[in-house]
Amino acid sequence: MVDTQIISRGVEDKRVIDAMLQVQRHLFIEEALREQAYNDYPLPIGEGQTISQPYIVALMTEALELKGNEKVLEIGTGSGYQTALLSLLAEKVCSIERVPVLAARARKVLDDLHCSNVVIKIGDGTYGCSEEAPFDSIIVTAASPDIPEVYIEQMAGCSNMVIPVGGEYEQTLIKVSKMNGDIKKEVMGGCRFVKLIGKHGWSAERNGQLN
Ligand code: SAH
C-alpha cells in the first residue's frame, strides 16, 4: 500500500511514510472487510461513515508538516486510523467524533495500540475545542460547506489546517496556513468526504436549504 499508493503518488515526508508502515490499517476495519484494508479506496466503518482512502490520509497528514512537538485537533475520529498516525507524529492529539459508538470503537483500538497521547471527545466538532486551543495543526476529515471561523480562531499563530470544503458530493481539499497571524489558503485538489454535520458545518438550517 505504501509503495504503490502513497510513495508512487508523490508523498515524500519520511515521518508520514514511516508512520503508515507502522500502523496496521486492518485493525481499524471490521472483520468482514479486512481483506480489503490495504486497497486503494475508502471503506465503510458503520453508521453511514467511511475510513478515508489511504492516499488521501497520507496527503492530508503530510500537509500538516508535523515535526513531533505539536498539539493537533482532529475533527471526525471515525475508525481512529488517522488518529493513530497523528499519535505517532505529534505530541498530543485531541480528536472529536459526533457518533458515540464510533468514538468508543476507535478508543478501544487506540488503547490496544497504546496511543496514550490521544484524547477522544464525543460531540459536535464544528465548535472546535476551545478548552485545548490553540492548536498547531487542525485536520478535518469530514466535508464542510465552508471553513468554520472557529477553526481559524483556534489555530496557533504559526499553524496549519487541512479541510475538505464544498458541496454534498464533491469538495476541494484546502490547506490553510497561519503565519504570524496572516492567513493563506491553498487548493490541494478534489476529494469526496462524508458530511461534517453540526452547527458550523452542515447544520439543520443548511440541510433545510438544500432539500
Ligand atoms: N478520519 C476518519 C474519517 C471518518 S469519516 C477515518 O479515516 O476513519 C468522518 C467522520 O466525521 C465520521 O465518523 C463522522 O461521524 C464524523 N463527523 C461528522 N460530523 C462531525 C462533527 N460535527 N463533529 C465530529 N465528528 C463529525
Short mmCIF file of C-alpha atoms and ligand atoms in Angstrom, two decimals:
data_model
loop_
_atom_site.label_atom_id
_atom_site.label_comp_id
_atom_site.label_asym_id
_atom_site.label_seq_id
_atom_site.Cartn_x
_atom_site.Cartn_y
_atom_site.Cartn_z
CA MET A 1 0.00 0.00 0.00
CA VAL A 2 2.69 2.49 1.00
CA ASP A 3 4.85 1.84 -2.09
CA THR A 4 2.16 1.62 -4.73
CA GLN A 5 -0.40 4.15 -3.46
CA ILE A 6 1.50 6.63 -1.30
CA ILE A 7 5.15 6.98 -2.39
CA SER A 8 4.39 6.43 -6.08
CA ARG A 9 1.92 9.35 -5.97
CA GLY A 10 4.49 11.75 -4.58
CA VAL A 11 4.16 11.70 -0.78
CA GLU A 12 7.70 12.36 0.48
CA ASP A 13 7.57 13.11 4.20
CA LYS A 14 9.60 10.30 5.73
CA ARG A 15 7.87 10.55 9.09
CA VAL A 16 4.46 10.14 7.43
CA ILE A 17 5.70 7.19 5.38
CA ASP A 18 7.21 5.50 8.45
CA ALA A 19 4.03 6.02 10.44
CA MET A 20 1.97 4.47 7.65
CA LEU A 21 4.30 1.50 7.54
CA GLN A 22 3.90 1.10 11.29
CA VAL A 23 0.14 1.45 11.83
CA GLN A 24 -1.75 -1.64 10.70
CA ARG A 25 -4.79 -0.37 8.88
CA HIS A 26 -6.73 -3.65 9.08
CA LEU A 27 -7.10 -3.21 12.86
CA PHE A 28 -9.45 -0.29 12.16
CA ILE A 29 -11.68 -2.22 9.79
CA GLU A 30 -14.45 -4.66 10.60
CA GLU A 31 -13.70 -8.37 10.18
CA ALA A 32 -15.80 -8.87 7.03
CA LEU A 33 -13.91 -6.17 5.08
CA ARG A 34 -10.44 -6.77 6.44
CA GLU A 35 -9.01 -8.33 3.31
CA GLN A 36 -9.68 -5.00 1.57
CA ALA A 37 -7.96 -2.97 4.28
CA TYR A 38 -4.92 -2.04 2.17
CA ASN A 39 -6.82 -1.33 -1.06
CA ASP A 40 -6.89 2.00 -2.86
CA TYR A 41 -10.34 3.22 -1.78
CA PRO A 42 -12.41 4.23 1.26
CA LEU A 43 -14.33 1.55 3.19
CA PRO A 44 -17.49 1.65 5.28
CA ILE A 45 -17.00 1.74 9.07
CA GLY A 46 -20.67 1.62 10.08
CA GLU A 47 -23.14 4.39 10.98
CA GLY A 48 -23.06 5.55 7.34
CA GLN A 49 -19.43 6.69 7.69
CA THR A 50 -16.19 5.72 5.93
CA ILE A 51 -12.48 5.33 6.59
CA SER A 52 -10.72 7.52 4.01
CA GLN A 53 -8.67 6.21 1.09
CA PRO A 54 -5.07 5.63 2.28
CA TYR A 55 -3.62 8.16 -0.20
CA ILE A 56 -5.93 10.93 1.00
CA VAL A 57 -4.93 10.17 4.59
CA ALA A 58 -1.24 10.43 3.60
CA LEU A 59 -1.76 13.61 1.59
CA MET A 60 -3.63 15.39 4.37
CA THR A 61 -1.21 14.22 7.04
CA GLU A 62 1.82 15.37 5.03
CA ALA A 63 0.20 18.79 4.57
CA LEU A 64 0.19 19.29 8.34
CA GLU A 65 4.03 19.31 8.28
CA LEU A 66 4.25 17.71 11.72
CA LYS A 67 7.65 17.58 13.39
CA GLY A 68 6.66 15.83 16.61
CA ASN A 69 6.07 18.59 19.16
CA GLU A 70 2.61 19.75 18.04
CA LYS A 71 -0.81 19.76 19.60
CA VAL A 72 -3.26 18.60 16.92
CA LEU A 73 -7.02 18.86 16.67
CA GLU A 74 -8.75 16.22 14.55
CA ILE A 75 -12.41 16.51 13.66
CA GLY A 76 -14.07 13.19 12.78
CA THR A 77 -12.30 10.36 14.62
CA GLY A 78 -14.24 7.74 12.63
CA SER A 79 -12.28 4.49 12.70
CA GLY A 80 -9.36 6.08 14.54
CA TYR A 81 -6.84 5.20 11.80
CA GLN A 82 -5.90 8.80 11.05
CA THR A 83 -5.80 9.41 14.80
CA ALA A 84 -3.26 6.60 15.31
CA LEU A 85 -0.99 8.15 12.67
CA LEU A 86 -1.28 11.57 14.32
CA SER A 87 -0.49 9.97 17.66
CA LEU A 88 2.88 8.84 16.28
CA LEU A 89 3.61 12.13 14.52
CA ALA A 90 2.63 14.76 17.10
CA GLU A 91 2.90 15.32 20.82
CA LYS A 92 -0.79 15.46 21.66
CA VAL A 93 -3.96 14.71 19.71
CA CYS A 94 -7.43 15.92 20.57
CA SER A 95 -9.96 14.15 18.35
CA ILE A 96 -13.70 14.83 18.24
CA GLU A 97 -16.36 12.42 16.97
CA ARG A 98 -20.10 13.04 16.96
CA VAL A 99 -21.17 9.36 16.81
CA PRO A 100 -20.57 7.78 20.26
CA VAL A 101 -20.35 4.17 19.02
CA LEU A 102 -17.57 5.09 16.55
CA ALA A 103 -15.71 7.03 19.24
CA ALA A 104 -15.90 4.02 21.59
CA ARG A 105 -14.68 1.61 18.93
CA ALA A 106 -11.78 3.88 17.98
CA ARG A 107 -10.85 4.35 21.65
CA LYS A 108 -10.58 0.60 22.13
CA VAL A 109 -8.23 0.11 19.14
CA LEU A 110 -6.13 3.14 20.10
CA ASP A 111 -5.84 1.83 23.68
CA ASP A 112 -4.75 -1.57 22.36
CA LEU A 113 -2.05 0.25 20.39
CA HIS A 114 -1.03 2.28 23.48
CA CYS A 115 -1.79 5.63 21.88
CA SER A 116 -1.72 7.37 25.24
CA ASN A 117 -1.36 10.92 23.85
CA VAL A 118 -4.85 10.86 22.29
CA VAL A 119 -7.94 12.36 23.88
CA ILE A 120 -11.21 11.50 22.14
CA LYS A 121 -14.21 13.71 22.81
CA ILE A 122 -17.77 12.99 21.78
CA GLY A 123 -19.74 15.92 20.40
CA ASP A 124 -20.15 18.46 17.65
CA GLY A 125 -16.63 19.17 16.42
CA THR A 126 -17.72 22.21 14.43
CA TYR A 127 -17.18 24.19 17.64
CA GLY A 128 -13.57 23.02 17.72
CA CYS A 129 -12.20 22.55 21.22
CA SER A 130 -11.76 25.89 22.98
CA GLU A 131 -10.51 24.26 26.23
CA GLU A 132 -7.45 22.87 24.44
CA ALA A 133 -6.88 25.68 21.88
CA PRO A 134 -4.69 26.98 20.31
CA PHE A 135 -3.64 24.10 18.04
CA ASP A 136 -0.52 23.81 15.91
CA SER A 137 -2.47 21.77 13.36
CA ILE A 138 -6.11 21.06 12.62
CA ILE A 139 -7.29 18.24 10.38
CA VAL A 140 -10.94 17.99 9.42
CA THR A 141 -11.88 14.62 7.93
CA ALA A 142 -15.50 15.40 7.06
CA ALA A 143 -16.71 17.84 4.39
CA SER A 144 -17.81 21.34 5.31
CA PRO A 145 -19.78 23.81 3.16
CA ASP A 146 -17.20 26.45 4.10
CA ILE A 147 -14.33 26.96 6.54
CA PRO A 148 -15.77 27.40 10.05
CA GLU A 149 -14.36 30.61 11.56
CA VAL A 150 -13.88 28.88 14.94
CA TYR A 151 -11.16 26.70 13.45
CA ILE A 152 -9.23 29.74 12.22
CA GLU A 153 -9.61 31.28 15.69
CA GLN A 154 -8.32 28.11 17.36
CA MET A 155 -5.21 27.90 15.15
CA ALA A 156 -1.96 28.94 16.85
CA GLY A 157 -0.02 31.99 15.49
CA CYS A 158 2.02 29.77 13.15
CA SER A 159 -0.01 26.70 12.28
CA ASN A 160 -1.85 24.90 9.51
CA MET A 161 -5.12 23.16 8.78
CA VAL A 162 -6.46 20.83 6.09
CA ILE A 163 -10.16 20.71 5.41
CA PRO A 164 -12.42 19.44 2.61
CA VAL A 165 -14.73 22.28 1.56
CA GLY A 166 -17.62 22.22 -0.88
CA GLY A 167 -20.95 20.63 -1.72
CA GLU A 168 -22.51 17.43 -0.54
CA TYR A 169 -20.98 15.16 -3.19
CA GLU A 170 -17.66 16.71 -4.10
CA GLN A 171 -15.27 19.04 -2.40
CA THR A 172 -11.88 20.68 -2.66
CA LEU A 173 -9.17 19.92 -0.17
CA ILE A 174 -7.91 23.23 1.21
CA LYS A 175 -4.74 23.85 3.18
CA VAL A 176 -4.96 26.91 5.41
CA SER A 177 -1.70 28.28 6.80
CA LYS A 178 -1.43 30.87 9.54
CA MET A 179 1.90 32.68 9.70
CA ASN A 180 2.28 35.32 12.40
CA GLY A 181 -1.48 35.72 12.26
CA ASP A 182 -1.73 36.08 8.43
CA ILE A 183 -3.92 33.54 6.64
CA LYS A 184 -3.02 31.85 3.37
CA LYS A 185 -5.27 29.33 1.57
CA GLU A 186 -4.04 26.78 -0.93
CA VAL A 187 -6.07 24.36 -3.06
CA MET A 188 -4.72 20.81 -2.86
CA GLY A 189 -7.15 19.02 -5.17
CA GLY A 190 -10.56 17.39 -5.42
CA CYS A 191 -11.91 14.93 -2.89
CA ARG A 192 -15.07 13.33 -1.57
CA PHE A 193 -15.85 13.08 2.15
CA VAL A 194 -18.91 12.39 4.25
CA LYS A 195 -20.61 15.49 5.65
CA LEU A 196 -19.41 17.49 8.63
CA ILE A 197 -22.71 17.59 10.49
CA GLY A 198 -23.15 20.31 13.07
CA LYS A 199 -23.72 23.92 13.96
CA HIS A 200 -20.89 25.42 11.86
CA GLY A 201 -20.87 22.70 9.18
CA TRP A 202 -23.94 21.11 7.61
CA SER A 203 -26.38 22.50 10.15
CA ALA A 204 -30.09 21.69 10.21
CA GLU A 205 -30.77 25.09 8.57
CA ARG A 206 -28.30 24.41 5.79
CA ASN A 207 -29.69 20.94 5.19
CA GLY A 208 -33.13 22.51 5.03
CA GLN A 209 -31.99 24.95 2.32
CA LEU A 210 -30.64 22.03 0.35
CA ASN A 211 -33.84 19.99 0.35
N1 SAH B 1 -10.57 10.01 9.74
C1 SAH B 1 -11.66 9.07 9.74
C2 SAH B 1 -12.75 9.59 8.84
C3 SAH B 1 -14.08 9.14 9.25
S1 SAH B 1 -15.39 9.77 8.27
C4 SAH B 1 -11.20 7.72 9.30
O1 SAH B 1 -10.34 7.65 8.41
O2 SAH B 1 -11.69 6.72 9.80
C5 SAH B 1 -15.78 11.29 9.07
C6 SAH B 1 -16.19 11.20 10.50
O3 SAH B 1 -16.58 12.52 10.90
C7 SAH B 1 -17.40 10.32 10.76
O4 SAH B 1 -17.04 9.37 11.73
C8 SAH B 1 -18.46 11.28 11.27
O5 SAH B 1 -19.30 10.72 12.26
C9 SAH B 1 -17.61 12.40 11.83
N2 SAH B 1 -18.30 13.70 11.95
C10 SAH B 1 -19.17 14.28 11.10
N3 SAH B 1 -19.55 15.48 11.57
C11 SAH B 1 -18.90 15.67 12.75
C12 SAH B 1 -18.86 16.71 13.72
N4 SAH B 1 -19.57 17.82 13.61
N5 SAH B 1 -18.07 16.55 14.80
C13 SAH B 1 -17.33 15.43 14.98
N6 SAH B 1 -17.33 14.40 14.09
C14 SAH B 1 -18.08 14.53 12.99
#
